mmCIF file of C-alpha atoms in Angstrom:
data_model
loop_
_atom_site.group_PDB
_atom_site.id
_atom_site.type_symbol
_atom_site.label_atom_id
_atom_site.label_comp_id
_atom_site.label_asym_id
_atom_site.label_seq_id
_atom_site.Cartn_x
_atom_site.Cartn_y
_atom_site.Cartn_z
ATOM 1 C CA UNK A 1 67.627 62.121 18.695
ATOM 2 C CA UNK A 2 70.689 64.231 17.920
ATOM 3 C CA UNK A 3 71.411 67.477 16.150
ATOM 4 C CA UNK A 4 73.139 67.752 12.809
ATOM 5 C CA UNK A 5 74.977 71.058 12.462
ATOM 6 C CA UNK A 6 76.218 70.026 9.023
ATOM 7 C CA UNK A 7 72.712 69.322 7.703
ATOM 8 C CA UNK A 8 71.380 72.526 9.260
ATOM 9 C CA UNK A 9 74.203 74.520 7.695
ATOM 10 C CA UNK A 10 73.619 72.901 4.323
ATOM 11 C CA UNK A 11 69.895 73.635 4.496
ATOM 12 C CA UNK A 12 70.515 77.322 5.211
ATOM 13 C CA UNK A 13 73.208 77.654 2.513
ATOM 14 C CA UNK A 14 71.179 75.904 -0.179
ATOM 15 C CA UNK A 15 67.626 76.939 0.621
ATOM 16 C CA UNK A 16 68.113 80.468 1.943
ATOM 17 C CA UNK A 17 71.352 81.608 0.294
ATOM 18 C CA UNK A 18 70.979 79.571 -2.946
ATOM 19 C CA UNK A 19 74.550 78.290 -2.609
ATOM 20 C CA UNK A 20 75.274 74.905 -4.181
ATOM 21 C CA UNK A 21 77.185 72.627 -1.814
ATOM 22 C CA UNK A 22 78.567 69.524 -3.541
ATOM 23 C CA UNK A 23 78.085 66.085 -2.041
ATOM 24 C CA UNK A 24 81.107 64.659 -0.225
ATOM 25 C CA UNK A 25 83.453 62.473 -2.268
ATOM 26 C CA UNK A 26 82.388 58.835 -2.367
ATOM 27 C CA UNK A 27 85.417 57.627 -0.414
ATOM 28 C CA UNK A 28 84.733 59.837 2.628
ATOM 29 C CA UNK A 29 83.365 58.270 5.805
ATOM 30 C CA UNK A 30 80.379 60.460 6.691
ATOM 31 C CA UNK A 31 79.277 58.402 9.677
ATOM 32 C CA UNK A 32 79.110 60.167 13.029
ATOM 33 C CA UNK A 33 79.816 57.949 16.051
ATOM 34 C CA UNK A 34 78.079 58.326 19.391
ATOM 35 C CA UNK A 35 79.384 61.126 21.576
ATOM 36 C CA UNK A 36 82.046 60.335 24.106
ATOM 37 C CA UNK A 37 81.118 61.247 27.702
ATOM 38 C CA UNK A 38 81.749 64.930 28.394
ATOM 39 C CA UNK A 39 82.041 65.930 24.732
ATOM 40 C CA UNK A 40 79.752 67.839 22.387
ATOM 41 C CA UNK A 41 78.662 67.388 18.785
ATOM 42 C CA UNK A 42 80.600 70.562 17.937
ATOM 43 C CA UNK A 43 83.863 69.143 19.304
ATOM 44 C CA UNK A 44 83.268 65.896 17.454
ATOM 45 C CA UNK A 45 82.504 67.561 14.116
ATOM 46 C CA UNK A 46 85.308 70.120 14.365
ATOM 47 C CA UNK A 47 87.782 67.267 14.770
ATOM 48 C CA UNK A 48 86.246 65.203 11.959
ATOM 49 C CA UNK A 49 86.055 68.059 9.418
ATOM 50 C CA UNK A 50 89.392 69.779 10.154
ATOM 51 C CA UNK A 51 91.264 68.146 7.260
ATOM 52 C CA UNK A 52 91.898 70.568 4.373
ATOM 53 C CA UNK A 53 89.931 68.354 1.964
ATOM 54 C CA UNK A 54 86.868 68.649 4.234
ATOM 55 C CA UNK A 55 87.340 72.232 5.380
ATOM 56 C CA UNK A 56 86.604 73.747 1.967
ATOM 57 C CA UNK A 57 82.910 72.848 2.130
ATOM 58 C CA UNK A 58 82.561 72.550 5.892
ATOM 59 C CA UNK A 59 83.751 76.135 6.237
ATOM 60 C CA UNK A 60 80.420 77.071 4.643
ATOM 61 C CA UNK A 61 78.348 74.578 6.640
ATOM 62 C CA UNK A 62 79.674 74.259 10.175
ATOM 63 C CA UNK A 63 79.548 77.914 11.217
ATOM 64 C CA UNK A 64 75.860 78.229 10.444
ATOM 65 C CA UNK A 65 75.029 74.828 11.894
ATOM 66 C CA UNK A 66 76.955 75.476 15.114
ATOM 67 C CA UNK A 67 75.118 78.781 15.487
ATOM 68 C CA UNK A 68 71.889 76.777 15.816
ATOM 69 C CA UNK A 69 73.181 74.254 18.379
ATOM 70 C CA UNK A 70 71.153 75.828 21.193
ATOM 71 C CA UNK A 71 68.199 74.058 19.582
ATOM 72 C CA UNK A 72 67.907 70.308 20.030
ATOM 73 C CA UNK A 73 66.887 67.889 17.278
ATOM 74 C CA UNK A 74 63.213 68.930 17.499
ATOM 75 C CA UNK A 75 63.817 72.662 18.027
ATOM 76 C CA UNK A 76 63.635 72.940 21.817
ATOM 77 C CA UNK A 77 66.027 75.409 23.425
ATOM 78 C CA UNK A 78 68.853 73.872 25.452
ATOM 79 C CA UNK A 79 71.907 75.170 27.280
ATOM 80 C CA UNK A 80 74.039 72.037 27.576
ATOM 81 C CA UNK A 81 74.813 68.823 25.756
ATOM 82 C CA UNK A 82 76.221 65.774 27.455
ATOM 83 C CA UNK A 83 76.770 67.874 30.601
ATOM 84 C CA UNK A 84 78.859 70.495 28.740
ATOM 85 C CA UNK A 85 77.636 74.064 28.050
ATOM 86 C CA UNK A 86 76.684 74.603 24.406
ATOM 87 C CA UNK A 87 78.920 76.873 22.342
ATOM 88 C CA UNK A 88 76.463 78.240 19.790
ATOM 89 C CA UNK A 89 78.863 80.708 18.265
ATOM 90 C CA UNK A 90 79.089 80.580 14.509
ATOM 91 C CA UNK A 91 79.698 82.602 11.419
ATOM 92 C CA UNK A 92 78.338 82.922 7.919
ATOM 93 C CA UNK A 93 80.836 82.765 5.099
#
């Protein structure tokens, strides 16, 4: 029902680039709440993974995952999410 830029980024890093990404520490809350009206998954994840302890790994994951956000959870092209235009810019580190 919803996209997962982090999982997409991890898939690309591990399966295509053969980069090992460690699992998050056990004390980290990895739950993703429902989107607030007028916000996007990107905004939500950027805020959640901005902490320096998260950014080390998420710097490898988010850029690739965000670059694929124009595709919904089943791969259909889309131009907006929650009424907001999709920012599918990303980078590979």
